[in-house]
CSV table of C-alpha atoms in Angstrom, one decimal:
chain,number,residue,atom,x,y,z
A,1,MET,CA,37.2,-28.7,32.0
A,2,SER,CA,33.9,-29.0,29.7
A,3,SER,CA,34.3,-30.4,26.4
A,4,LYS,CA,32.5,-29.7,23.1
A,5,SER,CA,29.9,-32.0,23.7
A,6,ASP,CA,29.0,-30.4,26.9
A,7,GLU,CA,28.0,-27.0,25.3
A,8,VAL,CA,24.5,-26.5,24.3
A,9,PHE,CA,22.6,-24.3,22.0
A,10,ILE,CA,19.6,-22.6,20.8
A,11,GLY,CA,18.4,-22.6,17.3
A,12,ALA,CA,16.4,-19.7,15.6
A,13,ILE,CA,14.4,-19.8,12.2
A,14,ASP,CA,14.2,-16.3,10.8
A,15,GLN,CA,11.3,-16.7,8.0
A,16,GLY,CA,11.4,-13.1,6.3
A,17,THR,CA,9.8,-11.6,3.3
A,18,SER,CA,12.6,-12.3,0.7
A,19,SER,CA,14.9,-14.9,2.6
A,20,THR,CA,14.8,-17.8,5.1
A,21,ARG,CA,17.7,-18.1,7.6
A,22,PHE,CA,18.6,-20.6,10.2
A,23,LEU,CA,20.8,-19.6,13.0
A,24,ILE,CA,22.5,-21.5,16.1
A,25,PHE,CA,23.4,-19.3,19.2
A,26,ASN,CA,25.6,-20.4,22.4
A,27,VAL,CA,24.3,-19.2,25.5
A,28,LYS,CA,26.2,-16.1,25.4
A,29,GLY,CA,23.9,-15.2,22.3
A,30,GLN,CA,26.8,-15.3,19.8
A,31,ILE,CA,26.2,-16.9,16.3
A,32,VAL,CA,27.9,-20.2,15.9
A,33,ALA,CA,26.6,-21.1,12.7
A,34,SER,CA,24.0,-19.7,10.2
A,35,HIS,CA,22.8,-20.2,6.4
A,36,GLN,CA,20.7,-18.2,4.4
A,37,CYS,CA,18.2,-19.2,1.6
A,38,GLU,CA,17.0,-16.2,-0.7
A,39,TYR,CA,13.9,-16.5,-2.8
A,40,GLU,CA,11.5,-14.4,-5.0
A,41,ASN,CA,7.9,-13.6,-4.2
A,42,HIS,CA,5.4,-13.5,-7.3
A,43,TYR,CA,3.8,-10.8,-8.5
A,44,ALA,CA,0.8,-12.2,-10.6
A,45,LYS,CA,-0.4,-8.4,-11.2
A,46,ALA,CA,0.1,-5.2,-10.2
A,47,GLY,CA,-0.1,-4.7,-6.5
A,48,TRP,CA,-0.1,-8.5,-5.8
A,49,VAL,CA,2.5,-10.1,-4.0
A,50,GLU,CA,2.3,-14.0,-3.2
A,51,LYS,CA,4.3,-16.8,-2.3
A,52,SER,CA,4.0,-20.7,-2.2
A,53,PRO,CA,3.4,-21.7,1.4
A,54,THR,CA,5.3,-25.2,0.4
A,55,GLU,CA,8.3,-23.1,-1.0
A,56,ILE,CA,8.8,-21.3,2.0
A,57,LEU,CA,8.7,-24.6,3.9
A,58,GLU,CA,11.6,-25.7,1.5
A,59,SER,CA,13.4,-22.7,2.0
A,60,ILE,CA,13.6,-23.7,5.8
A,61,ASP,CA,14.8,-27.2,4.8
A,62,THR,CA,17.4,-25.6,3.0
A,63,ALA,CA,18.6,-23.1,5.6
A,64,VAL,CA,18.5,-26.0,8.1
A,65,ALA,CA,20.7,-28.2,6.1
A,66,GLY,CA,23.3,-25.5,5.4
A,67,THR,CA,23.4,-24.4,9.0
A,68,CYS,CA,23.9,-27.9,10.3
A,69,ARG,CA,26.6,-28.8,7.9
A,70,ARG,CA,28.6,-25.9,9.3
A,71,PHE,CA,27.7,-26.8,12.7
A,72,ASN,CA,28.6,-30.2,12.3
A,73,SER,CA,32.1,-29.2,10.8
A,74,LEU,CA,32.5,-27.3,14.1
A,75,GLY,CA,32.5,-30.6,15.9
A,76,TYR,CA,29.1,-30.2,17.1
A,77,ASP,CA,26.0,-32.1,16.9
A,78,ALA,CA,22.2,-31.0,16.4
A,79,SER,CA,21.3,-33.1,19.7
A,80,GLN,CA,23.0,-30.2,21.3
A,81,ILE,CA,20.3,-27.9,20.5
A,82,LYS,CA,18.3,-27.7,23.2
A,83,GLY,CA,15.0,-25.6,21.6
A,84,VAL,CA,14.3,-23.9,18.2
A,85,GLY,CA,12.8,-20.3,18.2
A,86,ILE,CA,10.7,-19.0,15.2
A,87,THR,CA,10.2,-15.3,14.0
A,88,ASN,CA,8.5,-14.5,11.1
A,89,GLN,CA,7.2,-12.0,8.5
A,90,ARG,CA,4.1,-11.0,10.1
A,91,GLU,CA,0.3,-10.3,8.5
A,92,THR,CA,1.3,-12.7,5.6
A,93,THR,CA,-1.5,-15.3,5.3
A,94,VAL,CA,-2.0,-18.9,4.6
A,95,ALA,CA,-4.9,-20.9,3.7
A,96,PHE,CA,-4.8,-24.9,4.1
A,97,ASP,CA,-6.7,-28.0,4.4
A,98,ILE,CA,-6.3,-29.3,7.8
A,99,GLU,CA,-7.3,-33.0,6.4
A,100,THR,CA,-4.8,-33.0,3.8
A,101,GLY,CA,-2.1,-30.7,5.3
A,102,LYS,CA,-2.0,-28.9,2.0
A,103,GLU,CA,-2.1,-25.2,1.2
A,104,LEU,CA,-5.3,-24.0,-0.8
A,105,THR,CA,-3.7,-21.1,-2.6
A,106,ASN,CA,-0.7,-19.0,-2.4
A,107,ALA,CA,0.2,-17.0,0.8
A,108,ILE,CA,-0.8,-13.4,0.5
A,109,ILE,CA,2.5,-11.4,1.7
A,110,TRP,CA,1.9,-8.6,4.1
A,111,ASN,CA,2.7,-5.7,1.6
A,112,ASP,CA,0.0,-7.0,-1.0
A,113,VAL,CA,-2.6,-4.5,-1.8
A,114,ARG,CA,-5.0,-6.6,-3.8
A,115,THR,CA,-7.5,-6.0,-1.3
A,116,LYS,CA,-7.6,-2.2,-1.4
A,117,PRO,CA,-11.4,-1.9,-3.2
A,118,LEU,CA,-12.5,-4.6,-0.3
A,119,VAL,CA,-11.2,-2.3,2.4
A,120,ARG,CA,-12.8,0.7,1.1
A,121,GLN,CA,-16.0,-1.7,1.1
A,122,LEU,CA,-15.2,-2.7,4.9
A,123,ILE,CA,-14.7,0.8,5.9
A,124,ASP,CA,-18.0,1.9,4.4
A,125,GLU,CA,-19.7,-1.0,6.4
A,126,ALA,CA,-17.9,-0.4,9.6
A,127,GLY,CA,-18.5,3.6,9.5
A,128,SER,CA,-14.8,4.1,10.2
A,129,ALA,CA,-11.3,2.6,9.6
A,130,THR,CA,-10.9,2.5,13.4
A,131,ARG,CA,-14.2,0.9,14.3
A,132,PHE,CA,-12.5,-2.1,16.0
A,133,ALA,CA,-9.2,-0.4,17.2
A,134,SER,CA,-10.4,-0.3,20.8
A,135,ILE,CA,-10.4,-4.2,20.5
A,136,ASN,CA,-7.6,-5.1,18.2
A,137,GLY,CA,-5.3,-1.8,18.1
A,138,LEU,CA,-5.3,-1.6,14.3
A,139,PRO,CA,-7.2,0.3,11.7
A,140,ILE,CA,-8.8,-1.5,8.5
A,141,THR,CA,-6.1,-1.3,5.9
A,142,THR,CA,-4.7,-3.8,3.4
A,143,TYR,CA,-2.0,-4.6,5.9
A,144,PHE,CA,-3.6,-7.1,8.2
A,145,SER,CA,-4.5,-10.7,7.8
A,146,ALA,CA,-8.2,-10.6,8.3
A,147,VAL,CA,-8.8,-8.8,5.2
A,148,LYS,CA,-6.7,-11.1,3.3
A,149,MET,CA,-8.8,-14.2,4.6
A,150,ARG,CA,-11.9,-12.3,3.7
A,151,TRP,CA,-10.5,-11.9,0.2
A,152,MET,CA,-9.6,-15.4,-0.1
A,153,LEU,CA,-13.1,-16.5,0.9
A,154,GLU,CA,-14.6,-14.3,-1.7
A,155,ASN,CA,-12.3,-15.0,-4.4
A,156,VAL,CA,-10.7,-18.6,-4.1
A,157,PRO,CA,-13.0,-21.6,-4.8
A,158,GLU,CA,-10.5,-23.9,-3.1
A,159,VAL,CA,-10.8,-21.8,0.2
A,160,GLN,CA,-14.6,-21.8,-0.2
A,161,ALA,CA,-14.8,-25.5,-0.9
A,162,ALA,CA,-12.6,-26.2,2.2
A,163,ARG,CA,-15.1,-24.1,4.3
A,164,GLU,CA,-18.0,-26.1,3.0
A,165,ARG,CA,-16.2,-29.3,4.2
A,166,GLY,CA,-15.1,-27.8,7.4
A,167,THR,CA,-11.5,-28.5,6.7
A,168,LEU,CA,-10.4,-24.9,6.2
A,169,ARG,CA,-7.7,-23.5,8.4
A,170,PHE,CA,-6.1,-20.0,8.3
A,171,GLY,CA,-2.8,-18.9,9.8
A,172,THR,CA,0.1,-16.5,9.9
A,173,ILE,CA,3.5,-18.1,8.6
A,174,ASP,CA,4.3,-18.9,12.4
A,175,THR,CA,1.4,-21.3,12.3
A,176,TRP,CA,2.1,-22.8,9.1
A,177,LEU,CA,5.5,-23.5,10.2
A,178,ILE,CA,4.8,-25.1,13.6
A,179,TYR,CA,1.6,-26.9,12.0
A,180,LYS,CA,4.0,-28.4,9.5
A,181,MET,CA,6.9,-29.3,11.7
A,182,THR,CA,5.0,-30.4,14.6
A,183,GLY,CA,1.6,-31.4,13.9
A,184,ASN,CA,0.1,-28.6,16.2
A,185,TYR,CA,-2.2,-25.8,15.2
A,186,VAL,CA,-1.0,-22.9,17.2
A,187,THR,CA,0.2,-19.0,17.0
A,188,ASP,CA,1.5,-16.7,19.6
A,189,VAL,CA,-0.1,-13.6,21.1
A,190,THR,CA,2.3,-11.4,18.5
A,191,ASN,CA,1.2,-12.7,15.6
A,192,ALA,CA,-2.4,-13.0,16.7
A,193,SER,CA,-2.4,-9.4,17.5
A,194,ARG,CA,-1.3,-8.5,13.8
A,195,THR,CA,-4.7,-10.4,12.4
A,196,MET,CA,-7.3,-7.8,13.4
A,197,LEU,CA,-9.1,-10.6,15.0
A,198,MET,CA,-7.5,-11.0,18.4
A,199,ASP,CA,-8.9,-8.9,21.6
A,200,ILE,CA,-5.5,-7.5,22.7
A,201,LYS,CA,-6.8,-7.2,26.3
A,202,THR,CA,-8.1,-10.6,26.7
A,203,PHE,CA,-5.8,-12.3,24.0
A,204,LYS,CA,-8.9,-14.5,22.7
A,205,TRP,CA,-10.2,-14.4,19.4
A,206,SER,CA,-12.7,-11.5,19.2
A,207,GLN,CA,-16.1,-12.7,18.1
A,208,GLU,CA,-17.3,-9.3,17.0
A,209,CYS,CA,-14.3,-8.8,14.8
A,210,LEU,CA,-14.7,-12.7,13.5
A,211,ASP,CA,-18.4,-11.8,12.7
A,212,PHE,CA,-17.5,-8.5,10.8
A,213,PHE,CA,-14.9,-10.0,8.7
A,214,GLY,CA,-16.7,-13.6,8.1
A,215,VAL,CA,-13.8,-15.6,9.6
A,216,ARG,CA,-14.9,-18.5,12.0
A,217,GLU,CA,-13.1,-19.1,15.3
A,218,SER,CA,-12.7,-23.0,14.4
A,219,GLU,CA,-10.6,-21.8,11.4
A,220,LEU,CA,-8.0,-20.2,13.6
A,221,PRO,CA,-5.1,-21.7,15.7
A,222,GLU,CA,-5.0,-21.6,19.4
A,223,ILE,CA,-3.6,-18.3,21.0
A,224,ARG,CA,-0.4,-19.3,23.0
A,225,SER,CA,2.4,-17.2,24.7
A,226,SER,CA,5.7,-16.1,23.0
A,227,ALA,CA,7.7,-18.5,25.0
A,228,GLU,CA,6.6,-22.2,25.8
A,229,VAL,CA,7.0,-25.4,24.1
A,230,TYR,CA,4.4,-25.8,21.3
A,231,GLY,CA,5.6,-29.2,20.0
A,232,THR,CA,8.3,-31.3,18.9
A,233,ILE,CA,9.9,-31.3,15.4
A,234,LYS,CA,8.8,-34.5,13.8
A,235,ASP,CA,11.5,-35.3,11.1
A,236,GLY,CA,14.4,-33.9,9.4
A,237,ARG,CA,17.7,-32.9,10.9
A,238,LEU,CA,16.2,-31.1,13.9
A,239,GLU,CA,13.7,-34.5,14.6
A,240,GLY,CA,13.0,-34.5,18.2
A,241,ILE,CA,14.0,-30.8,19.2
A,242,PRO,CA,11.1,-28.7,20.7
A,243,ILE,CA,9.9,-25.5,19.2
A,244,GLY,CA,9.7,-23.3,22.2
A,245,GLY,CA,9.8,-19.7,21.1
A,246,CYS,CA,7.4,-17.5,18.5
A,247,LEU,CA,7.4,-13.9,17.7
A,248,GLY,CA,6.6,-11.8,15.0
A,249,ASP,CA,9.7,-10.3,13.6
A,250,GLN,CA,9.6,-7.0,14.7
A,251,GLN,CA,8.7,-8.1,18.3
A,252,ALA,CA,11.6,-10.5,18.2
A,253,ALA,CA,13.8,-7.8,17.5
A,254,MET,CA,12.1,-5.8,20.6
A,255,VAL,CA,13.2,-8.9,22.9
A,256,GLY,CA,16.6,-9.2,21.1
A,257,GLN,CA,17.4,-5.7,21.7
A,258,SER,CA,16.4,-6.1,25.3
A,259,CYS,CA,13.6,-3.4,25.2
A,260,PHE,CA,12.0,-5.0,28.4
A,261,ASP,CA,11.0,-1.6,30.1
A,262,ALA,CA,8.2,1.0,29.2
A,263,GLY,CA,10.0,3.9,27.3
A,264,GLU,CA,12.4,1.7,25.5
A,265,ALA,CA,12.2,1.9,21.8
A,266,LYS,CA,13.9,-0.1,18.8
A,267,ASN,CA,13.6,0.3,14.8
A,268,THR,CA,14.6,-2.4,12.5
A,269,TYR,CA,15.6,-1.2,9.1
A,270,GLY,CA,14.9,-4.4,6.8
A,271,THR,CA,12.8,-4.5,3.5
A,272,GLY,CA,10.3,-2.3,5.4
A,273,CYS,CA,11.1,-0.2,8.5
A,274,PHE,CA,9.5,-0.8,11.8
A,275,MET,CA,9.7,1.2,14.9
A,276,LEU,CA,8.3,-0.4,18.5
A,277,PHE,CA,8.0,1.5,21.7
A,278,ASN,CA,7.3,-0.4,24.9
A,279,THR,CA,4.5,0.9,26.8
A,280,GLY,CA,4.3,-1.6,29.5
A,281,GLU,CA,1.7,-3.6,30.7
A,282,LYS,CA,-1.3,-1.7,29.5
A,283,PRO,CA,-2.0,-0.8,25.7
A,284,ILE,CA,-2.1,2.9,24.6
A,285,PHE,CA,-4.5,3.4,22.0
A,286,SER,CA,-2.9,5.9,19.4
A,287,LYS,CA,-4.4,9.2,18.5
A,288,ASN,CA,-1.6,10.0,15.9
A,289,GLY,CA,-1.8,7.1,13.5
A,290,LEU,CA,0.3,4.5,15.3
A,291,LEU,CA,-0.6,0.9,15.8
A,292,THR,CA,-1.6,-0.8,19.3
A,293,THR,CA,0.2,-4.2,19.4
A,294,VAL,CA,1.3,-6.8,21.8
A,295,GLY,CA,5.2,-6.6,22.2
A,296,TYR,CA,5.2,-10.1,23.9
A,297,GLN,CA,4.8,-12.4,26.7
A,298,LEU,CA,7.6,-14.2,27.6
A,299,GLY,CA,5.6,-17.4,29.1
A,300,PRO,CA,2.0,-18.6,29.7
A,301,ASP,CA,2.0,-17.2,33.1
A,302,ALA,CA,4.2,-14.0,32.4
A,303,THR,CA,2.8,-10.5,32.3
A,304,PRO,CA,2.3,-9.5,28.8
A,305,LYS,CA,3.8,-6.4,27.3
A,306,TYR,CA,2.4,-4.0,24.7
A,307,ALA,CA,3.8,-1.5,22.3
A,308,LEU,CA,3.1,1.2,19.8
A,309,GLU,CA,4.3,0.4,16.4
A,310,GLY,CA,4.9,2.5,13.4
A,311,SER,CA,5.6,1.0,10.0
A,312,ILE,CA,7.4,2.2,6.7
A,313,ALA,CA,6.7,0.1,3.9
A,314,VAL,CA,9.6,0.8,2.0
A,315,ALA,CA,13.1,0.9,3.3
A,316,GLY,CA,15.8,-1.6,2.0
A,317,SER,CA,13.7,-2.5,-0.8
A,318,ALA,CA,14.1,1.0,-2.2
A,319,ILE,CA,17.5,0.2,-2.7
A,320,GLN,CA,16.8,-3.0,-4.4
A,321,TRP,CA,14.6,-1.0,-6.6
A,322,LEU,CA,17.4,1.3,-7.7
A,323,ARG,CA,19.5,-1.7,-8.4
A,324,ASP,CA,16.9,-3.9,-10.2
A,325,LYS,CA,14.5,-1.8,-11.8
A,326,VAL,CA,16.4,1.6,-12.2
A,327,GLY,CA,20.2,0.3,-12.6
A,328,LEU,CA,21.4,3.2,-10.7
A,329,ILE,CA,23.7,0.8,-8.8
A,330,VAL,CA,25.1,-2.7,-9.2
A,331,SER,CA,25.3,-3.5,-5.5
A,332,PRO,CA,23.6,-2.2,-2.3
A,333,ALA,CA,27.2,-1.5,-1.1
A,334,GLU,CA,27.6,1.4,-3.9
A,335,MET,CA,24.9,3.2,-2.0
A,336,GLY,CA,27.3,4.3,0.8
A,337,PHE,CA,29.9,5.3,-1.7
A,338,LEU,CA,27.5,7.3,-3.9
A,339,SER,CA,26.1,9.4,-1.0
A,340,ASP,CA,29.5,10.1,0.0
A,341,THR,CA,30.2,11.9,-3.0
A,342,VAL,CA,27.6,14.4,-1.7
A,343,ASP,CA,27.7,16.6,1.1
A,344,ASP,CA,23.9,17.0,1.3
A,345,ASN,CA,20.7,15.8,-0.6
A,346,GLY,CA,21.2,19.1,-3.0
A,347,GLY,CA,17.4,19.7,-2.7
A,348,VAL,CA,16.4,16.4,-3.7
A,349,TYR,CA,13.8,14.3,-1.9
A,350,PHE,CA,12.5,10.7,-2.6
A,351,VAL,CA,9.2,9.7,-1.0
A,352,THR,CA,9.5,6.1,-1.3
A,353,ALA,CA,5.8,5.2,-1.3
A,354,PHE,CA,5.5,2.6,-3.8
A,355,SER,CA,2.5,1.0,-2.3
A,356,GLY,CA,1.4,4.1,-0.2
A,357,LEU,CA,2.6,5.4,3.2
A,358,PHE,CA,2.0,3.8,6.2
A,359,ALA,CA,1.9,5.3,10.0
A,360,PRO,CA,1.6,7.9,10.7
A,361,TYR,CA,0.3,9.1,7.7
A,362,TRP,CA,-1.9,6.1,6.6
A,363,ARG,CA,-2.4,7.4,2.9
A,364,ASP,CA,-2.9,4.4,0.2
A,365,ASP,CA,-3.1,7.0,-2.4
A,366,ALA,CA,0.5,7.8,-2.2
A,367,ARG,CA,2.8,7.0,-4.6
A,368,GLY,CA,6.6,7.2,-4.9
A,369,CYS,CA,8.2,10.4,-6.1
A,370,ILE,CA,11.6,12.0,-6.6
A,371,VAL,CA,11.2,15.8,-6.2
A,372,GLY,CA,13.7,18.9,-6.1
A,373,LEU,CA,15.6,17.7,-9.3
A,374,THR,CA,17.7,20.3,-11.2
A,375,GLN,CA,20.8,19.7,-13.6
A,376,TYR,CA,22.9,20.2,-10.4
A,377,ALA,CA,21.6,16.7,-9.1
A,378,THR,CA,23.6,13.7,-9.4
A,379,ARG,CA,23.4,10.0,-8.8
A,380,GLY,CA,24.9,10.7,-5.3
A,381,HIS,CA,22.0,13.1,-4.5
A,382,ILE,CA,19.5,10.5,-5.3
A,383,ALA,CA,21.2,7.8,-3.3
A,384,ARG,CA,21.5,10.0,-0.5
A,385,ALA,CA,17.9,10.9,-0.8
A,386,THR,CA,16.9,7.3,-0.6
A,387,LEU,CA,18.7,6.9,2.6
A,388,GLU,CA,16.9,10.2,4.1
A,389,SER,CA,13.9,9.0,3.3
A,390,VAL,CA,13.9,6.3,5.8
A,391,CYS,CA,15.4,8.6,8.1
A,392,TYR,CA,12.6,11.2,7.7
A,393,GLN,CA,9.7,8.7,8.1
A,394,THR,CA,11.3,7.3,11.1
A,395,ARG,CA,11.1,10.6,12.8
A,396,ALA,CA,7.6,11.0,11.8
A,397,ILE,CA,6.8,8.0,13.7
A,398,LEU,CA,9.0,8.8,16.7
A,399,GLU,CA,7.0,12.1,17.0
A,400,ALA,CA,3.7,10.3,16.9
A,401,MET,CA,5.0,7.9,19.6
A,402,ARG,CA,6.1,11.0,21.8
A,403,LYS,CA,2.5,12.6,21.5
A,404,ASP,CA,0.5,9.1,22.4
A,405,SER,CA,2.8,8.3,25.3
A,406,GLY,CA,3.6,11.6,26.5
A,407,THR,CA,7.2,10.6,26.9
A,408,GLU,CA,10.5,12.1,25.3
A,409,LEU,CA,12.5,9.1,23.8
A,410,ARG,CA,16.2,9.7,24.5
A,411,ARG,CA,17.7,6.9,22.8
A,412,LEU,CA,16.8,4.8,19.7
A,413,ARG,CA,18.1,1.0,19.6
A,414,VAL,CA,18.6,0.2,15.9
A,415,ASP,CA,19.2,-3.2,13.8
A,416,GLY,CA,18.7,-4.5,10.5
A,417,GLY,CA,20.4,-4.4,7.1
A,418,LEU,CA,20.5,-0.6,6.7
A,419,THR,CA,22.3,-0.3,10.0
A,420,ASN,CA,25.6,-1.7,8.6
A,421,SER,CA,25.8,1.8,7.1
A,422,ASP,CA,27.3,4.5,9.5
A,423,GLN,CA,26.3,7.3,7.2
A,424,THR,CA,22.7,6.2,7.1
A,425,MET,CA,22.9,6.0,11.1
A,426,GLN,CA,24.3,9.3,11.4
A,427,ILE,CA,21.9,10.5,8.9
A,428,GLN,CA,19.3,9.3,11.3
A,429,ALA,CA,20.8,10.9,14.5
A,430,ASP,CA,21.0,14.4,12.4
A,431,ILE,CA,17.4,14.2,11.7
A,432,LEU,CA,16.0,12.6,14.9
A,433,ASP,CA,18.5,14.8,17.2
A,434,ILE,CA,18.8,12.0,19.5
A,435,GLU,CA,21.2,9.0,20.6
A,436,VAL,CA,21.0,6.2,18.0
A,437,VAL,CA,22.5,3.1,19.4
A,438,ARG,CA,23.5,0.0,17.3
A,439,PRO,CA,24.7,-3.1,19.0
A,440,GLU,CA,27.8,-5.0,17.8
A,441,MET,CA,25.5,-8.4,17.3
A,442,ARG,CA,23.2,-7.2,14.5
A,443,GLU,CA,21.2,-10.1,14.2
A,444,THR,CA,18.5,-8.9,17.0
A,445,THR,CA,15.4,-10.5,15.3
A,446,ALA,CA,16.8,-14.1,15.3
A,447,LEU,CA,18.3,-13.6,18.8
A,448,GLY,CA,14.9,-12.6,20.1
A,449,ALA,CA,13.5,-15.8,19.0
A,450,ALA,CA,16.2,-17.8,20.2
A,451,LEU,CA,16.1,-16.0,23.6
A,452,ALA,CA,12.4,-17.0,23.8
A,453,ALA,CA,12.9,-20.6,23.0
A,454,GLY,CA,16.0,-20.8,25.4
A,455,LEU,CA,13.5,-19.3,28.2
A,456,ALA,CA,11.0,-21.7,27.5
A,457,VAL,CA,13.3,-25.0,27.6
A,458,GLY,CA,15.2,-23.7,30.5
A,459,VAL,CA,18.6,-22.6,28.9
A,460,TRP,CA,18.0,-19.2,30.4
A,461,LYS,CA,15.8,-18.4,33.7
A,462,SER,CA,14.9,-15.2,33.7
A,463,GLU,CA,14.1,-11.8,31.8
A,464,GLY,CA,17.1,-10.5,33.7
A,465,GLU,CA,19.5,-13.4,32.2
A,466,LEU,CA,18.0,-12.5,28.6
A,467,ARG,CA,18.8,-8.8,29.1
A,468,GLN,CA,22.5,-9.8,29.9
A,469,VAL,CA,23.0,-11.8,26.8
A,470,ALA,CA,21.1,-9.1,24.6
A,471,GLN,CA,23.1,-6.3,25.8
A,472,SER,CA,26.6,-6.3,24.2
A,473,ASN,CA,28.9,-3.4,23.0
A,474,VAL,CA,27.4,-0.9,21.1
A,475,THR,CA,28.1,2.1,18.8
A,476,ALA,CA,26.4,5.5,19.4
A,477,PHE,CA,25.4,8.2,17.0
A,478,TRP,CA,24.9,11.9,17.6
A,479,SER,CA,23.6,14.8,15.7
A,480,HIS,CA,26.2,16.8,14.0
A,481,ILE,CA,24.0,19.4,12.3
A,482,THR,CA,22.4,22.7,13.7
A,483,GLU,CA,19.0,22.7,14.8
A,484,GLU,CA,18.6,25.3,11.8
A,485,LYS,CA,19.9,23.0,9.2
A,486,ARG,CA,17.5,20.3,10.4
A,487,THR,CA,14.5,22.5,10.4
A,488,GLU,CA,15.5,23.4,6.9
A,489,MET,CA,15.7,19.5,5.8
A,490,LEU,CA,12.4,18.5,7.6
A,491,LYS,CA,10.5,21.4,5.5
A,492,GLY,CA,11.6,20.1,2.5
A,493,TRP,CA,10.6,16.5,3.4
A,494,ASP,CA,7.1,17.7,4.2
A,495,LYS,CA,6.7,19.5,1.1
A,496,ALA,CA,7.7,16.2,-0.8
A,497,VAL,CA,5.1,14.0,1.1
A,498,GLU,CA,2.5,16.5,0.1
A,499,ARG,CA,3.6,16.3,-3.6
A,500,SER,CA,3.2,12.1,-3.5
A,501,LEU,CA,-0.4,12.2,-2.3
A,502,ASP,CA,-3.6,11.6,-4.3
A,503,TRP,CA,-2.2,9.6,-7.0
A,504,ALA,CA,-4.1,6.5,-6.7
């Protein structure tokens, strides 16, 4: 009979937009210990969203310390953690000096829109927003890292001086964390595919894209697979443990949901909302406003898998807005209670376009609006309209994926904070008219990073084993409304979207 000291575990750092967590999983994929460190980003000007990279690093130390204390209290030791995976907010961009190891400016967060004038200038120069989409799979927008790098080069004297010295280095959050924890300057294929600078067919930095955006290859990290050892942690509670997995947060959720076959899709409902559709071993370039991205590559010699992605900028953050800025609710849990007080939206629609509309609309001139208000409308109708907004935008993305892939999706796997609400998932099933499947283990993003790391260090041996770990008890939701009712709801949403356009 084995003792506690014989058990092995895998850790996962989940570095998100508004919090950092460290979770420890056992070989069955169950969470043994975890700790979360919440933080606030800085909003220096309208449309600006930034954060000190050092503060992000400190949040990891706090999360690791809290988790390890809990882990130790259960009778385990950190030496039993055989590897650590990292999953991170994507596109968020850091500039640092390779000689000093220090940041040169605040990280520009993925949903920052300060680069809007620059984007318009770049589109004019390129002749089209999709000029490089056949290389990198992405349109020129404020979203992706290359535009943020260009802005730093043009506007931050410290960045300009580091370039003169030849010590400037850029990276997404994964690169910054791995560099600070191991001393190695690397990224993985999923994060690199979100920069606009990687050729998604060769997995190398594209000289054509580098030249256009004004970034040098020497200022970028080495591109590696999503499941291999990148280095060993130099100090702290996890000293000596290898970092062996790295995926952008949405790709990590794809692995954690075991979407390993072409035609499988997942949607993560977090601060934003992100749907990924596995297209297999070849990229499909969208004609319907979707992004083409790398899904994962589980090992240096493994076959990469591609995905189509649709993103909603505002999902859970709309609930935070109702709580913190409007005062409609005191806690997120109130949303379910309030929306339960009404049978439908009462004709009220809330287009949550606080920073424009992402896929498949791609309208940065859209702004948030609540329409259809009458004296009949209550707090309950506004709460329900907020939840419905995410579900309508999900359907728009799903329709675009169906058109691009030629495949009817019959099932959507879901995860993220909003999926804790049965009501929201029922609304989603009603609007989609397909099965919505929610796993018992909701932390699929962190699990995906842990699975990649575990594969890299030999805790699990194959993709088949990963699938067994990832698939667990599920709850299924099916549509409960008529086709006539669904059509009526969708018409109302389309009219609301029209009203949100041409404001900026």
